[in-house]
Tab-separated table of C-alpha atoms in Angstrom:
chain	number	residue	atom	x	y	z
A	275	UNK	CA	-18.386	-10.288	22.831
A	276	UNK	CA	-21.855	-11.510	23.634
A	277	UNK	CA	-22.485	-14.729	25.557
A	278	UNK	CA	-24.071	-17.542	23.593
A	279	UNK	CA	-22.415	-16.574	20.307
A	280	UNK	CA	-20.881	-19.308	18.232
A	281	UNK	CA	-17.114	-19.189	17.923
A	282	UNK	CA	-17.420	-18.494	14.189
A	283	UNK	CA	-19.368	-15.343	14.993
A	284	UNK	CA	-16.792	-14.366	17.587
A	285	UNK	CA	-13.991	-14.710	15.056
A	286	UNK	CA	-15.946	-12.627	12.526
A	287	UNK	CA	-16.631	-9.970	15.134
A	288	UNK	CA	-12.963	-9.895	16.151
A	289	UNK	CA	-11.803	-9.468	12.554
A	290	UNK	CA	-14.207	-6.557	12.135
A	291	UNK	CA	-12.986	-5.022	15.406
A	292	UNK	CA	-9.385	-5.236	14.265
A	293	UNK	CA	-10.168	-3.420	11.057
A	294	UNK	CA	-12.337	-0.749	12.643
A	295	UNK	CA	-10.635	-0.009	15.945
A	296	UNK	CA	-7.240	-1.719	16.296
A	297	UNK	CA	-5.313	1.503	15.690
A	298	UNK	CA	-6.743	4.581	17.486
A	299	UNK	CA	-7.869	7.198	15.018
A	300	UNK	CA	-7.446	4.932	11.994
A	301	UNK	CA	-10.117	2.763	10.425
A	302	UNK	CA	-8.706	0.273	7.952
A	303	UNK	CA	-10.811	-0.384	4.873
A	304	UNK	CA	-11.729	-3.793	3.508
A	305	UNK	CA	-9.877	-2.823	0.351
A	306	UNK	CA	-6.629	-2.353	2.291
A	307	UNK	CA	-7.005	-5.735	3.995
A	308	UNK	CA	-7.726	-7.353	0.613
A	309	UNK	CA	-4.640	-5.709	-0.922
A	310	UNK	CA	-2.283	-6.727	1.847
A	311	UNK	CA	-3.481	-10.313	2.225
A	312	UNK	CA	-3.581	-10.934	-1.511
A	313	UNK	CA	-0.237	-9.376	-2.410
A	314	UNK	CA	0.215	-9.470	-6.166
A	315	UNK	CA	-3.333	-10.852	-6.534
A	316	UNK	CA	-5.535	-8.803	-4.136
A	317	UNK	CA	-8.440	-10.652	-2.575
A	318	UNK	CA	-11.992	-9.576	-3.306
A	319	UNK	CA	-13.653	-7.234	-0.815
A	320	UNK	CA	-16.671	-9.557	-0.812
A	321	UNK	CA	-14.419	-12.262	0.631
A	322	UNK	CA	-13.233	-9.959	3.422
A	323	UNK	CA	-16.873	-9.051	4.068
A	324	UNK	CA	-17.846	-12.736	4.294
A	325	UNK	CA	-15.133	-13.354	6.883
A	326	UNK	CA	-16.514	-10.442	8.946
A	327	UNK	CA	-20.167	-11.426	8.629
A	328	UNK	CA	-21.785	-12.146	12.005
A	329	UNK	CA	-24.957	-13.408	10.313
A	330	UNK	CA	-23.331	-16.155	8.253
A	331	UNK	CA	-19.618	-16.202	9.130
A	332	UNK	CA	-17.265	-17.923	6.718
A	333	UNK	CA	-14.094	-19.222	8.362
A	334	UNK	CA	-10.908	-17.849	6.733
A	335	UNK	CA	-8.182	-20.389	5.914
A	336	UNK	CA	-5.640	-20.666	8.712
A	337	UNK	CA	-2.833	-19.138	6.630
A	338	UNK	CA	-4.986	-16.038	6.089
A	339	UNK	CA	-5.223	-15.573	9.850
A	340	UNK	CA	-1.440	-15.651	10.023
A	341	UNK	CA	-1.460	-12.863	7.430
A	342	UNK	CA	-4.071	-10.916	9.428
A	343	UNK	CA	-1.802	-11.124	12.484
A	344	UNK	CA	1.200	-9.834	10.519
A	345	UNK	CA	-0.901	-7.046	8.963
A	346	UNK	CA	-2.237	-5.724	12.268
A	347	UNK	CA	1.101	-6.121	14.051
A	348	UNK	CA	2.368	-2.870	12.533
A	349	UNK	CA	0.694	0.368	11.517
A	350	UNK	CA	3.331	0.541	8.814
A	351	UNK	CA	1.249	-2.054	6.941
A	352	UNK	CA	-0.934	0.852	5.775
A	353	UNK	CA	1.813	3.457	5.639
A	354	UNK	CA	1.750	3.542	1.837
A	355	UNK	CA	-0.473	2.521	-1.059
A	356	UNK	CA	-1.165	-0.259	-1.655
A	357	UNK	CA	-1.291	-1.762	1.836
A	358	UNK	CA	1.107	-4.665	2.331
A	359	UNK	CA	2.422	-7.287	4.728
A	360	UNK	CA	5.820	-6.525	6.231
A	361	UNK	CA	8.534	-9.141	5.903
A	362	UNK	CA	9.880	-10.945	8.957
A	363	UNK	CA	13.119	-8.937	8.846
A	364	UNK	CA	11.152	-5.650	8.770
A	365	UNK	CA	9.257	-6.262	12.006
A	366	UNK	CA	10.513	-4.829	15.283
A	367	UNK	CA	10.643	-6.885	18.498
A	368	UNK	CA	7.369	-5.333	19.701
A	369	UNK	CA	5.727	-5.963	16.332
A	370	UNK	CA	6.778	-9.619	16.348
A	371	UNK	CA	5.336	-9.935	19.839
A	372	UNK	CA	2.057	-8.366	18.711
A	373	UNK	CA	1.997	-10.605	15.623
A	374	UNK	CA	2.443	-13.751	17.698
A	375	UNK	CA	-0.239	-12.747	20.227
A	376	UNK	CA	-2.758	-11.892	17.502
A	377	UNK	CA	-2.004	-15.088	15.642
A	378	UNK	CA	-2.568	-17.189	18.760
A	379	UNK	CA	-5.851	-15.418	19.484
A	380	UNK	CA	-7.261	-15.620	15.943
A	381	UNK	CA	-6.115	-19.171	15.391
A	382	UNK	CA	-7.658	-20.353	18.643
A	383	UNK	CA	-10.954	-18.767	17.611
A	384	UNK	CA	-10.822	-20.463	14.224
A	385	UNK	CA	-9.839	-23.891	15.490
A	386	UNK	CA	-12.546	-23.897	18.136
A	387	UNK	CA	-15.054	-22.427	15.702
A	388	UNK	CA	-14.311	-25.048	13.037
A	389	UNK	CA	-14.745	-27.895	15.526
A	390	UNK	CA	-18.163	-26.778	16.677
A	391	UNK	CA	-19.309	-25.624	13.255
A	392	UNK	CA	-18.806	-29.159	11.968
A	393	UNK	CA	-20.549	-30.602	15.012
A	394	UNK	CA	-23.427	-28.156	14.574
A	395	UNK	CA	-23.370	-26.867	18.122
A	396	UNK	CA	-22.337	-23.566	19.703
A	397	UNK	CA	-20.273	-23.665	22.866
A	398	UNK	CA	-18.518	-21.395	25.298
A	399	UNK	CA	-15.005	-20.401	24.360
A	400	UNK	CA	-11.766	-20.236	26.288
A	401	UNK	CA	-8.916	-18.867	24.147
A	402	UNK	CA	-5.592	-20.617	23.921
A	403	UNK	CA	-3.071	-19.121	26.334
A	404	UNK	CA	-1.156	-16.244	24.808
A	405	UNK	CA	2.645	-16.356	24.848
A	406	UNK	CA	4.073	-14.876	28.030
A	407	UNK	CA	6.366	-12.002	27.175
A	408	UNK	CA	9.157	-10.490	29.207
A	409	UNK	CA	12.919	-10.108	29.335
A	410	UNK	CA	13.384	-13.344	31.293
A	411	UNK	CA	10.324	-15.289	30.100
A	412	UNK	CA	10.572	-18.131	27.617
A	413	UNK	CA	8.048	-18.150	24.760
A	414	UNK	CA	6.900	-20.963	22.515
A	415	UNK	CA	5.478	-18.749	19.757
A	416	UNK	CA	7.266	-17.012	16.905
A	417	UNK	CA	10.917	-17.398	16.110
A	418	UNK	CA	12.674	-19.356	13.411
A	419	UNK	CA	10.340	-22.350	13.723
A	420	UNK	CA	7.225	-20.212	13.162
A	421	UNK	CA	6.020	-20.174	9.547
A	422	UNK	CA	3.676	-17.166	9.150
A	423	UNK	CA	1.961	-18.463	6.008
A	424	UNK	CA	1.080	-21.745	7.770
A	425	UNK	CA	1.742	-23.655	4.556
A	426	UNK	CA	2.663	-27.375	4.724
A	427	UNK	CA	5.955	-28.211	6.436
A	428	UNK	CA	7.821	-31.388	5.493
A	429	UNK	CA	10.426	-32.793	7.857
A	430	UNK	CA	12.811	-34.847	5.713
A	431	UNK	CA	14.836	-37.563	7.406
A	432	UNK	CA	17.398	-39.916	5.990
A	433	UNK	CA	16.884	-43.668	6.334
A	434	UNK	CA	19.033	-45.984	8.401
A	435	UNK	CA	20.990	-48.208	6.018
A	436	UNK	CA	19.818	-51.804	5.771
A	437	UNK	CA	22.961	-53.090	7.508
A	438	UNK	CA	21.893	-51.212	10.660
A	439	UNK	CA	18.192	-52.011	10.443
A	440	UNK	CA	18.957	-55.717	10.222
A	441	UNK	CA	20.512	-55.565	13.711
A	442	UNK	CA	17.344	-54.084	15.217
A	443	UNK	CA	14.011	-55.684	16.176
A	444	UNK	CA	10.710	-54.573	14.626
A	445	UNK	CA	12.267	-53.093	11.468
A	446	UNK	CA	10.919	-55.767	9.104
A	447	UNK	CA	7.584	-54.682	7.627
A	448	UNK	CA	6.422	-58.315	7.819
A	449	UNK	CA	6.891	-58.356	11.590
A	450	UNK	CA	3.560	-57.937	13.442
A	451	UNK	CA	5.304	-55.459	15.754
A	452	UNK	CA	6.875	-53.490	12.890
A	453	UNK	CA	7.720	-49.887	13.857
A	454	UNK	CA	8.163	-47.625	10.833
A	455	UNK	CA	9.899	-44.903	12.867
A	456	UNK	CA	12.806	-47.247	13.543
A	457	UNK	CA	13.833	-46.835	9.919
A	458	UNK	CA	14.395	-43.093	10.388
A	459	UNK	CA	17.906	-41.821	10.919
A	460	UNK	CA	18.374	-39.203	13.662
A	461	UNK	CA	15.125	-40.210	15.346
A	462	UNK	CA	15.789	-38.105	18.471
A	463	UNK	CA	16.153	-34.963	16.360
A	464	UNK	CA	13.095	-35.791	14.238
A	465	UNK	CA	10.871	-36.251	17.295
A	466	UNK	CA	12.190	-33.075	18.915
A	467	UNK	CA	11.687	-30.820	15.910
A	468	UNK	CA	8.327	-32.337	14.956
A	469	UNK	CA	6.849	-31.661	18.383
A	470	UNK	CA	8.131	-28.108	18.494
A	471	UNK	CA	7.021	-27.200	14.980
A	472	UNK	CA	3.552	-28.580	15.678
A	473	UNK	CA	3.324	-26.522	18.880
A	474	UNK	CA	4.373	-23.298	17.167
A	475	UNK	CA	2.300	-23.859	13.993
A	476	UNK	CA	-0.971	-25.517	15.109
A	477	UNK	CA	-2.743	-24.662	11.838
A	478	UNK	CA	-0.057	-25.992	9.518
A	479	UNK	CA	0.149	-29.494	8.134
A	480	UNK	CA	3.397	-31.022	9.399
A	481	UNK	CA	4.561	-34.338	7.962
A	482	UNK	CA	7.618	-36.541	8.361
A	483	UNK	CA	9.049	-38.077	5.202
A	484	UNK	CA	12.002	-40.315	4.573
A	485	UNK	CA	14.035	-38.835	1.758
A	486	UNK	CA	13.080	-41.643	-0.652
A	487	UNK	CA	9.369	-41.104	0.100
A	488	UNK	CA	9.323	-37.504	-1.147
A	489	UNK	CA	6.748	-36.785	-3.855
A	490	UNK	CA	6.455	-33.839	-6.220
A	491	UNK	CA	4.356	-31.570	-3.982
A	492	UNK	CA	6.605	-32.213	-0.971
A	493	UNK	CA	9.575	-30.529	-2.596
A	494	UNK	CA	7.732	-27.209	-2.955
A	495	UNK	CA	6.659	-27.047	0.711
A	496	UNK	CA	8.661	-25.633	3.609
A	497	UNK	CA	11.438	-28.189	4.055
A	498	UNK	CA	13.238	-29.119	7.263
A	499	UNK	CA	16.180	-31.411	6.483
A	500	UNK	CA	17.281	-33.547	9.432
A	501	UNK	CA	20.564	-35.404	9.260
A	502	UNK	CA	23.677	-35.273	7.180
A	503	UNK	CA	24.570	-35.902	3.556
A	504	UNK	CA	25.532	-39.556	4.057
A	505	UNK	CA	22.006	-40.899	4.519
A	506	UNK	CA	19.872	-38.025	3.236
A	507	UNK	CA	20.120	-37.526	-0.546
A	508	UNK	CA	17.675	-34.604	-0.430
A	509	UNK	CA	20.167	-32.841	1.820
A	510	UNK	CA	22.916	-33.525	-0.718
A	511	UNK	CA	20.876	-32.068	-3.562
A	512	UNK	CA	19.794	-28.964	-1.663
A	513	UNK	CA	23.272	-28.126	-0.363
A	514	UNK	CA	24.612	-28.482	-3.897
A	515	UNK	CA	22.011	-26.008	-5.171
A	516	UNK	CA	22.550	-23.524	-2.329
A	517	UNK	CA	26.327	-23.272	-2.836
A	518	UNK	CA	26.984	-22.339	0.804
A	519	UNK	CA	30.505	-21.533	2.032
A	520	UNK	CA	30.261	-24.460	4.473
A	521	UNK	CA	29.696	-28.013	3.266
A	522	UNK	CA	29.543	-31.404	4.932
A	523	UNK	CA	31.890	-34.025	3.520
A	524	UNK	CA	30.583	-37.556	3.033
A	525	UNK	CA	32.277	-40.252	5.110
A	526	UNK	CA	34.168	-42.906	3.189
A	527	UNK	CA	33.291	-45.609	5.755
A	528	UNK	CA	31.647	-46.109	9.148
A	529	UNK	CA	35.088	-45.668	10.737
A	530	UNK	CA	35.587	-42.287	9.074
A	531	UNK	CA	34.515	-39.440	11.412
A	532	UNK	CA	34.120	-37.037	8.490
A	533	UNK	CA	34.162	-33.255	8.687
A	534	UNK	CA	32.652	-29.989	7.568
A	535	UNK	CA	34.816	-27.865	5.321
A	536	UNK	CA	34.970	-24.239	4.291
A	537	UNK	CA	35.490	-23.357	0.655
A	538	UNK	CA	38.870	-21.843	1.590
A	539	UNK	CA	40.040	-25.322	2.699
A	540	UNK	CA	39.600	-25.095	6.486
A	541	UNK	CA	38.060	-28.214	8.046
A	542	UNK	CA	36.068	-28.790	11.239
A	543	UNK	CA	36.084	-32.267	12.765
A	544	UNK	CA	34.396	-34.004	15.716
A	545	UNK	CA	36.430	-34.757	18.840
A	546	UNK	CA	36.607	-38.374	19.951
A	547	UNK	CA	38.151	-39.816	23.124
A	548	UNK	CA	41.257	-41.661	21.967
A	549	UNK	CA	41.023	-44.034	24.911
A	550	UNK	CA	37.534	-45.473	24.545
A	551	UNK	CA	36.347	-44.018	21.240
A	552	UNK	CA	33.411	-42.116	22.758
A	553	UNK	CA	32.210	-38.869	21.194
A	554	UNK	CA	33.263	-35.793	23.178
A	555	UNK	CA	32.260	-33.044	20.771
A	556	UNK	CA	30.415	-33.078	17.464
A	557	UNK	CA	30.259	-30.462	14.725
A	558	UNK	CA	26.826	-29.438	13.464
A	559	UNK	CA	25.299	-26.998	11.010
A	560	UNK	CA	22.088	-24.937	11.145
A	561	UNK	CA	21.012	-23.126	7.981
A	562	UNK	CA	17.809	-21.273	7.155
A	563	UNK	CA	17.129	-19.703	3.774
A	564	UNK	CA	15.006	-19.609	0.658
A	565	UNK	CA	14.186	-23.003	-0.794
A	566	UNK	CA	15.885	-23.703	-4.134
A	567	UNK	CA	12.719	-25.575	-5.169
A	568	UNK	CA	10.202	-22.805	-4.380
A	569	UNK	CA	11.226	-19.180	-3.778
A	570	UNK	CA	8.144	-18.610	-1.603
A	571	UNK	CA	9.080	-21.361	0.835
A	572	UNK	CA	12.017	-21.977	3.146
A	573	UNK	CA	14.563	-24.683	3.675
A	574	UNK	CA	16.166	-25.437	7.033
A	575	UNK	CA	19.186	-27.711	7.473
A	576	UNK	CA	20.011	-29.355	10.806
A	577	UNK	CA	22.876	-31.768	10.389
A	578	UNK	CA	25.840	-33.017	12.376
A	579	UNK	CA	28.578	-35.489	11.643
A	580	UNK	CA	26.844	-37.804	14.148
A	581	UNK	CA	23.284	-38.093	15.407
A	582	UNK	CA	23.914	-36.166	18.601
A	583	UNK	CA	25.299	-33.266	16.598
A	584	UNK	CA	22.106	-33.175	14.556
A	585	UNK	CA	20.071	-33.309	17.760
A	586	UNK	CA	22.101	-30.424	19.197
A	587	UNK	CA	21.503	-28.302	16.090
A	588	UNK	CA	17.753	-28.818	16.525
A	589	UNK	CA	17.815	-28.192	20.282
A	590	UNK	CA	19.511	-24.831	19.794
A	591	UNK	CA	16.088	-23.387	18.885
A	592	UNK	CA	13.747	-25.773	20.738
A	593	UNK	CA	15.344	-26.082	24.192
A	594	UNK	CA	13.236	-23.949	26.573
A	595	UNK	CA	16.348	-22.742	28.390
A	596	UNK	CA	18.224	-21.595	25.286
A	597	UNK	CA	15.847	-21.002	22.366
A	598	UNK	CA	14.900	-17.397	23.248
A	599	UNK	CA	18.543	-16.533	23.903
A	600	UNK	CA	19.620	-18.023	20.579
A	601	UNK	CA	16.704	-16.416	18.704
A	602	UNK	CA	17.746	-13.028	20.086
A	603	UNK	CA	21.297	-13.683	18.941
A	604	UNK	CA	20.063	-14.426	15.400
A	605	UNK	CA	18.072	-11.183	15.194
A	606	UNK	CA	20.929	-9.094	16.539
A	607	UNK	CA	23.690	-10.782	14.589
A	608	UNK	CA	22.172	-11.105	11.102
A	609	UNK	CA	20.778	-8.199	9.146
A	610	UNK	CA	18.300	-10.557	7.478
A	611	UNK	CA	17.377	-13.303	9.988
A	612	UNK	CA	15.466	-15.157	7.286
A	613	UNK	CA	18.786	-16.297	5.792
A	614	UNK	CA	21.685	-17.376	7.968
A	615	UNK	CA	24.138	-20.197	8.626
A	616	UNK	CA	25.817	-21.203	11.895
A	617	UNK	CA	28.377	-23.987	12.214
A	618	UNK	CA	28.642	-24.963	15.876
A	619	UNK	CA	30.249	-27.192	18.446
A	620	UNK	CA	27.923	-29.682	20.150
A	621	UNK	CA	29.432	-30.910	23.392
A	622	UNK	CA	28.582	-34.282	24.913
A	623	UNK	CA	28.334	-34.802	28.668
A	624	UNK	CA	30.253	-37.689	30.335
A	625	UNK	CA	26.950	-39.588	30.549
A	626	UNK	CA	26.492	-39.243	26.781
A	627	UNK	CA	23.845	-36.493	26.881
A	628	UNK	CA	23.905	-33.582	24.438
A	629	UNK	CA	24.643	-30.086	25.770
A	630	UNK	CA	22.472	-27.567	23.913
A	631	UNK	CA	24.691	-25.053	22.056
A	632	UNK	CA	24.573	-21.494	23.390
A	633	UNK	CA	25.173	-19.318	20.341
A	634	UNK	CA	25.874	-16.260	22.492
A	635	UNK	CA	29.161	-17.894	23.521
A	636	UNK	CA	31.995	-17.346	21.036
A	637	UNK	CA	33.484	-20.794	21.609
A	638	UNK	CA	30.203	-22.454	20.589
A	639	UNK	CA	30.311	-20.976	17.073
A	640	UNK	CA	32.818	-22.182	14.504
A	641	UNK	CA	31.604	-20.274	11.460
A	642	UNK	CA	28.812	-17.826	10.606
A	643	UNK	CA	27.408	-16.637	7.326
A	644	UNK	CA	26.763	-13.995	6.086
A	645	UNK	CA	29.895	-12.494	7.575
A	646	UNK	CA	29.668	-9.357	9.693
A	647	UNK	CA	30.026	-6.282	7.510
A	648	UNK	CA	33.385	-4.571	7.765
A	649	UNK	CA	31.678	-1.197	7.333
């Protein structure tokens, strides 16, 4: 790259380099890129050319850069005609690593380029740090919380019932110190997952919605459901449509601890100290699969019988000490890691803190779906 170039030019030059020289001995054509990125509706080659133009570079949408990264992560993308993008479950570990590194590089070029293009000034460029990779190194990129298409992601929380909000300060919208977030159920889990999703998907629009605030377009986005069926009606509707073998039972009253149940009748209940009533162990569910509202988007459920169970379900794939270990377990355990369900124990420390579930430990997992093949 030449010094003094605008970041838009650098992105265009990098896209051209990928196509011409990424794979030794193979030059990818603009037609192949257009086929793969467009899928059933191939993009025009003039559009690919505009994105590669160093004279008048046109910035590709962020989700197209995610597709570029997936395309150039594997030579198998051009192994047959027409060229195509491999699915998440088709990528090897090395290909996922390459995809995540390319995505970070291209996205950092675009984000920096867009900022200075709007300001009308070129500037020097320092790329975002690439994910560190190694057998004992934690990574923030990729994984279950990475959405390659970078489409909008809606985090859906239930609302605290009025009887609870009335006990709290700053929950009345007429109060000058009103805090909207205090109306969200499972606030710890919402804050945790929002921060992590934003870090992993810097180009995606990530919004938090209370279930009653959902509008038409929200339902067809990637959905992350936080909290159980008692206070989150969107969760109730989605779990009904998914027909999973595990379901969360609604509590009849605040004194009812509730349970998860299997369709064969087995139940899984929290553990409470009989002496002082404190929570010793919650039961929580993590599910990822195709959204029943939009087959091209995903739905993720993170729900426990209590708030700390929900928080533990989220932390399983956000905690820096456990997320890589649990992600590896998912890829090794499930033939298609884009669709899986894990019902887990969430232990509570004596000081009330949540212990992040380690899915590699048999005692942490209560139920998994799909079941391991008997073959």
